[in-house]
Every structure is written in C-alpha cells, then in structure tokens.
C-alpha cells in the first residue's frame, strides 16, 4: 500500500471517530438547520438550538436537543446561551433572499454581518473555538469558468453574497487573532427533505425553485413563473447545481470533525457537480407528483447567470464528503413526501 493510500485511510479513520461535543446550532429550527441538528444528534453530539423563530419552526425541533429562544442581534441573549460552555457553534442564521438584499441593505447588514460579529465575539468571550459557517455560492457571482472551484474569483453580484463573503473574511481574521478554527461551507442549491420524513417543517415564504414548484402542485399557488427560456443552455432555462439537504447536513458534521481534529480552517464548495435546468426539474416534478403543475414564461431576472455548477473535489479530499441523495428524483420525491400531506 502506497503512502497516498495510507494517508487516505488515516483521514477516513480520523473522521470516523466520534467526539462527543457540546454544539450550539444557531438557526437550528430552520429548514437546513433542523437537518443539521438531526445529523449532529446521530453523531452523538450534545446539541442546543438557538433560534428567534423568525423563519424557523417549533415543529422542527428535536426532543433530544435543548432549545434556547433568542436573537443574534441581542448580545444579552447570546451571552445567556454561551454561558453553557459550548465546544462549537454551527451558524445558520441569516437573511437569504438575494433580490431582497438589493433593496433592504440595512436589514442584511444587521442580520448577516453585525449579528454574526456578535456571535463571534461571544465565541471569543466564552472560549468556544470551533465555528461552522453557512456560506453561499453567491460569493462567486457570475462564473468565469465551470465548474466553479474554491479558487474561482469572488465577485458577488448581490448584497446577500457580499455579506457572506465579508463574514468569511472576518472569520479569517478571528482565526489569526483569536485562534478560532472555522469551516466555511459554500452551499449551492439546497433541496429535498430527509428520506425518513423528519424534520418535515416547511419553509416560510419559500423563494427557491423546488418548493415553489411544490406550492403549485398542492394548489397553494396557481402557476410557476419560469424566469426566461432563451439562455444558452440545453433547453433555454437556467441550469443550477442542486444538493440534497441531508447530504448538506452531513457535511457540517464532517467539517466540524475535521477542524476540531486538525486544528485548522476549511473553505469548501458543497454541490452535486451536476447541472440541472429549470425545465428538467419541472418535468421531474410533474412525473413524480402526477400533477400538471402549470407554468408560465416571464422575463429574466437581473443577474441570473445561465449556468452555475460546482466541483466538490476539495470537500471529497478534505472531509471525505460524497453526496448520497443528491440525484434529482430523490430530491423531488423526498420533497413531495412532505408537501403531499398539506391541507390547502
């Protein structure tokens, strides 16, 4: 066995060791956050959720996890929570609508930048030295080449993306000056629900394609608006990289293990590496749900690139991340399993 194989086996063994950590999941009652909580609990961590429930839901909470209501904009709330002496923070609390960020700059400055700095200062004060950050592919802006890797130029085209990039920069300085080890996980398009149906709380005011399709399928909305059909893609609609939320959640657990065991920082893309068009998603949803799902072509949205697709090679190399559920049919089926029981 050569040295490279030995190094790989050592890495897999290291990541497979369970470290029982006290983890504060900020935003843990939300869509992605609740799936992260589930994965942390299954990895035998002791989990506490901190959430103001502005977009999170009480029915997304797990009985095995403690819940502390509070707001990241309130320093007293944070210090009350951090007094429980956590080993790590997983941070998923932020405003996330790219379009809204361009007109509500003050909201995104406060919720995404100032509030995150409050959390980092609490980490410093209470000696919590591990931080997993929910970043975004929006930090890259329009692709200069595909697939997008971690070295791609970072030129966000909306204020939301700027806030995520700014926090990554702040984290780098806290790492240098305060010894905080962080992982910045750059999501592409999170979708789907855990295959066992838990958690099942729906997003409030969903903005992403697949939940909007489901809103039409169950009769909450009359039709799906498709923003443009004249892009230079396989069928004229935008192409995106969708990653199943359970795969995404698992990456948080693996990233936490990696930074805590290696005492280092990590910045990685999380995507399926497969580009899927809007029309392909729509047709898969019609097939799986058995619903007509009416749609209408409308004007393009400003700033929508034709194609966004990631390479997750760095995540595979560092944390051994290999998505298990991120094929289109699994994403649509697990989403429909939740939505089909809605009473309109």
PDB file of N, CA, C and O in Angstrom, residues 137 140-153 188 241 269 273 307-313:
ATOM      1  N   UNK A 137     -22.700  29.935  -2.429  1.00  0.00           N
ATOM      2  CA  UNK A 137     -22.119  30.081  -3.763  1.00  0.00           C
ATOM      3  C   UNK A 137     -22.280  31.493  -4.296  1.00  0.00           C
ATOM      4  O   UNK A 137     -21.606  31.877  -5.263  1.00  0.00           O
ATOM      5  N   UNK A 140     -19.385  33.987  -5.331  1.00  0.00           N
ATOM      6  CA  UNK A 140     -18.612  33.929  -6.566  1.00  0.00           C
ATOM      7  C   UNK A 140     -19.137  34.870  -7.646  1.00  0.00           C
ATOM      8  O   UNK A 140     -18.368  35.311  -8.504  1.00  0.00           O
ATOM      9  N   UNK A 141     -20.443  35.168  -7.643  1.00  0.00           N
ATOM     10  CA  UNK A 141     -21.011  35.946  -8.729  1.00  0.00           C
ATOM     11  C   UNK A 141     -21.113  35.117  -9.999  1.00  0.00           C
ATOM     12  O   UNK A 141     -21.137  33.879  -9.967  1.00  0.00           O
ATOM     13  N   UNK A 142     -21.184  35.778 -11.156  1.00  0.00           N
ATOM     14  CA  UNK A 142     -21.282  35.063 -12.433  1.00  0.00           C
ATOM     15  C   UNK A 142     -20.013  34.258 -12.696  1.00  0.00           C
ATOM     16  O   UNK A 142     -18.905  34.754 -12.486  1.00  0.00           O
ATOM     17  N   UNK A 143     -20.174  33.021 -13.142  1.00  0.00           N
ATOM     18  CA  UNK A 143     -18.994  32.167 -13.318  1.00  0.00           C
ATOM     19  C   UNK A 143     -18.102  32.632 -14.453  1.00  0.00           C
ATOM     20  O   UNK A 143     -18.568  32.955 -15.543  1.00  0.00           O
ATOM     21  N   UNK A 144     -16.812  32.647 -14.187  1.00  0.00           N
ATOM     22  CA  UNK A 144     -15.824  32.929 -15.220  1.00  0.00           C
ATOM     23  C   UNK A 144     -15.354  31.633 -15.874  1.00  0.00           C
ATOM     24  O   UNK A 144     -14.778  31.644 -16.961  1.00  0.00           O
ATOM     25  N   UNK A 145     -15.575  30.512 -15.172  1.00  0.00           N
ATOM     26  CA  UNK A 145     -15.345  29.191 -15.740  1.00  0.00           C
ATOM     27  C   UNK A 145     -16.196  28.205 -14.948  1.00  0.00           C
ATOM     28  O   UNK A 145     -16.669  28.498 -13.847  1.00  0.00           O
ATOM     29  N   UNK A 146     -16.405  27.030 -15.548  1.00  0.00           N
ATOM     30  CA  UNK A 146     -17.205  25.986 -14.916  1.00  0.00           C
ATOM     31  C   UNK A 146     -16.440  24.666 -14.983  1.00  0.00           C
ATOM     32  O   UNK A 146     -15.715  24.412 -15.947  1.00  0.00           O
ATOM     33  N   UNK A 147     -16.611  23.782 -13.995  1.00  0.00           N
ATOM     34  CA  UNK A 147     -17.348  24.030 -12.746  1.00  0.00           C
ATOM     35  C   UNK A 147     -16.577  24.974 -11.832  1.00  0.00           C
ATOM     36  O   UNK A 147     -15.355  25.088 -11.935  1.00  0.00           O
ATOM     37  N   UNK A 148     -17.298  25.627 -10.945  1.00  0.00           N
ATOM     38  CA  UNK A 148     -16.700  26.582 -10.019  1.00  0.00           C
ATOM     39  C   UNK A 148     -15.953  25.833  -8.922  1.00  0.00           C
ATOM     40  O   UNK A 148     -16.500  24.924  -8.289  1.00  0.00           O
ATOM     41  N   UNK A 149     -14.687  26.198  -8.709  1.00  0.00           N
ATOM     42  CA  UNK A 149     -13.929  25.639  -7.590  1.00  0.00           C
ATOM     43  C   UNK A 149     -13.658  26.738  -6.566  1.00  0.00           C
ATOM     44  O   UNK A 149     -14.069  27.889  -6.746  1.00  0.00           O
ATOM     45  N   UNK A 150     -12.976  26.388  -5.499  1.00  0.00           N
ATOM     46  CA  UNK A 150     -12.766  27.333  -4.397  1.00  0.00           C
ATOM     47  C   UNK A 150     -11.839  28.484  -4.773  1.00  0.00           C
ATOM     48  O   UNK A 150     -11.824  29.515  -4.086  1.00  0.00           O
ATOM     49  N   UNK A 151     -11.073  28.342  -5.838  1.00  0.00           N
ATOM     50  CA  UNK A 151     -10.160  29.402  -6.268  1.00  0.00           C
ATOM     51  C   UNK A 151     -10.796  30.368  -7.262  1.00  0.00           C
ATOM     52  O   UNK A 151     -10.151  31.319  -7.702  1.00  0.00           O
ATOM     53  N   UNK A 152     -12.026  30.110  -7.610  1.00  0.00           N
ATOM     54  CA  UNK A 152     -12.730  30.988  -8.547  1.00  0.00           C
ATOM     55  C   UNK A 152     -12.774  32.415  -7.985  1.00  0.00           C
ATOM     56  O   UNK A 152     -12.924  32.608  -6.780  1.00  0.00           O
ATOM     57  N   UNK A 153     -12.618  33.441  -8.838  1.00  0.00           N
ATOM     58  CA  UNK A 153     -12.732  34.824  -8.346  1.00  0.00           C
ATOM     59  C   UNK A 153     -14.033  35.049  -7.587  1.00  0.00           C
ATOM     60  O   UNK A 153     -15.086  34.517  -7.963  1.00  0.00           O
ATOM     61  N   UNK A 188     -24.397  25.359  -2.691  1.00  0.00           N
ATOM     62  CA  UNK A 188     -25.061  25.691  -3.933  1.00  0.00           C
ATOM     63  C   UNK A 188     -26.572  25.607  -3.634  1.00  0.00           C
ATOM     64  O   UNK A 188     -27.030  26.254  -2.698  1.00  0.00           O
ATOM     65  N   UNK A 241     -27.024  23.756  -9.772  1.00  0.00           N
ATOM     66  CA  UNK A 241     -26.464  22.589  -9.082  1.00  0.00           C
ATOM     67  C   UNK A 241     -27.256  22.395  -7.791  1.00  0.00           C
ATOM     68  O   UNK A 241     -27.197  23.234  -6.885  1.00  0.00           O
ATOM     69  N   UNK A 269     -16.649  24.140  -1.318  1.00  0.00           N
ATOM     70  CA  UNK A 269     -17.919  24.132  -2.037  1.00  0.00           C
ATOM     71  C   UNK A 269     -18.683  22.864  -1.695  1.00  0.00           C
ATOM     72  O   UNK A 269     -18.084  21.794  -1.534  1.00  0.00           O
ATOM     73  N   UNK A 273     -22.326  18.625  -8.343  1.00  0.00           N
ATOM     74  CA  UNK A 273     -21.494  18.584  -9.545  1.00  0.00           C
ATOM     75  C   UNK A 273     -22.289  18.231 -10.799  1.00  0.00           C
ATOM     76  O   UNK A 273     -21.733  17.889 -11.837  1.00  0.00           O
ATOM     77  N   UNK A 307     -25.744  29.343 -16.202  1.00  0.00           N
ATOM     78  CA  UNK A 307     -25.362  28.066 -15.584  1.00  0.00           C
ATOM     79  C   UNK A 307     -24.503  28.308 -14.353  1.00  0.00           C
ATOM     80  O   UNK A 307     -23.579  29.128 -14.380  1.00  0.00           O
ATOM     81  N   UNK A 308     -24.823  27.585 -13.285  1.00  0.00           N
ATOM     82  CA  UNK A 308     -23.977  27.549 -12.097  1.00  0.00           C
ATOM     83  C   UNK A 308     -23.801  26.091 -11.702  1.00  0.00           C
ATOM     84  O   UNK A 308     -24.779  25.389 -11.439  1.00  0.00           O
ATOM     85  N   UNK A 309     -22.567  25.648 -11.653  1.00  0.00           N
ATOM     86  CA  UNK A 309     -22.283  24.262 -11.289  1.00  0.00           C
ATOM     87  C   UNK A 309     -20.939  24.210 -10.570  1.00  0.00           C
ATOM     88  O   UNK A 309     -19.996  24.897 -10.965  1.00  0.00           O
ATOM     89  N   UNK A 310     -20.869  23.415  -9.519  1.00  0.00           N
ATOM     90  CA  UNK A 310     -19.677  23.377  -8.673  1.00  0.00           C
ATOM     91  C   UNK A 310     -18.863  22.120  -8.899  1.00  0.00           C
ATOM     92  O   UNK A 310     -19.365  21.106  -9.386  1.00  0.00           O
ATOM     93  N   UNK A 311     -17.604  22.194  -8.526  1.00  0.00           N
ATOM     94  CA  UNK A 311     -16.836  20.989  -8.248  1.00  0.00           C
ATOM     95  C   UNK A 311     -16.677  20.881  -6.734  1.00  0.00           C
ATOM     96  O   UNK A 311     -16.363  21.867  -6.063  1.00  0.00           O
ATOM     97  N   UNK A 312     -16.933  19.709  -6.203  1.00  0.00           N
ATOM     98  CA  UNK A 312     -16.792  19.463  -4.765  1.00  0.00           C
ATOM     99  C   UNK A 312     -15.572  18.597  -4.474  1.00  0.00           C
ATOM    100  O   UNK A 312     -15.518  17.911  -3.441  1.00  0.00           O
ATOM    101  N   UNK A 313     -14.603  18.638  -5.378  1.00  0.00           N
ATOM    102  CA  UNK A 313     -13.401  17.805  -5.218  1.00  0.00           C
ATOM    103  C   UNK A 313     -12.677  18.111  -3.915  1.00  0.00           C
ATOM    104  O   UNK A 313     -12.148  17.198  -3.249  1.00  0.00           O
TER     105      UNK A 313
END
